[in-house]
Amino acid sequence: NDSINTIVIATRHNTHSDLVCEALKARKNVFVEKPLSITRDGLLSIDKEYKRQQSSGLGNSHLMVGFNRRFSIYTQKIKSLLTTISEPKSFIMTMNAGYIPSDHWVHDVNAGGGRIIGEACHYIDLMRYLADSKIIHVAARGMGKQNSTKYNYDNVLITLGFADGSFGSINYLANGSTSFPKEKIEIFTSGKILTLDNFRVLRGYNWRDFNVMKNWTQKKGQANCVKSFLNSISSGETTIAYDELVEVASASIDIDEIIRNQS
């Protein structure tokens, strides 16, 4: 349809890569909910089609994954503070993700790809964005015995290493209490600390011009994420660098493979 220039993909995870490829072939802008792809083959197909279009001069489609936490007002404040620091950073990110029954489609490797690829990718992207450096190392360990049905590969400790010397851990956990906040971020660098509690309260320790930032409601950046994508269509500026989208998707698939093959 020539009167439509943009496609939004919010289907089950296993359909994302094929639909992204079809939309790119039709020279549409694409907003796809995470994940970009649940398989390496799907990711390679997207990469091939995206680069074919970019090199052919046939169009300049904007591709965006719904990594809204990048666009939170809290994340933007953290980013502005970290840009004043030249030293490596250490990140501790905890997702109290909550239990999902074992028969839910998100656990199905062929439909949902599992919660690491499908959900923990949010925090892989967030850490990549705040580190502002290429991911050069991934490691992970899942809780419980291999193929345990109780834990469904969604209680995982992830560690990432970055080219600038920064590193971080992501505690993605489904075995906690729903009465505890879902998300917590801690950042240590250059004699300073930042803590973000559930995207409501950001605190700074030993920052010259910053102490605290609060809001009564969560600000996870959903609205700003969509606005940024729409602005990119009109302005022609990229919202999230394509290479970072691929980097985060590839790291997510790597981590899932590690925990599924652990002994």
Coordinates of N, CA and C in Angstrom, one line a residue, residues 73-74 77 196 200-203 210-215:
I73 N 13.0 9.6 31.2 CA 13.6 10.8 31.7 C 14.7 10.5 32.7
Y74 N 14.6 9.4 33.4 CA 15.7 9.0 34.4 C 16.9 8.5 33.6
K77 N 18.8 11.4 32.3 CA 19.5 12.1 33.3 C 20.8 11.3 33.7
L196 N 18.8 3.8 40.7 CA 17.5 4.1 40.2 C 16.5 3.0 40.7
R200 N 11.3 5.3 39.4 CA 10.5 6.4 40.2 C 11.5 7.3 40.9
V201 N 12.6 6.8 41.4 CA 13.5 7.6 42.2 C 14.9 7.4 41.8
L202 N 15.6 8.4 41.4 CA 17.0 8.4 41.0 C 17.8 9.2 42.1
R203 N 18.8 8.5 42.6 CA 19.7 9.2 43.6 C 21.1 9.2 43.2
F210 N 24.1 17.0 41.7 CA 22.9 16.2 41.6 C 22.8 15.3 42.9
N211 N 21.6 15.3 43.4 CA 21.3 14.5 44.6 C 20.1 13.5 44.4
V212 N 19.0 14.0 43.9 CA 17.8 13.2 43.8 C 16.9 13.7 42.7
M213 N 16.2 12.8 42.1 CA 15.1 13.1 41.1 C 14.0 12.1 41.4
K214 N 12.8 12.6 41.6 CA 11.6 11.8 42.0 C 10.4 12.0 41.1
N215 N 9.6 11.0 41.0 CA 8.3 11.1 40.4 C 7.3 10.2 41.0

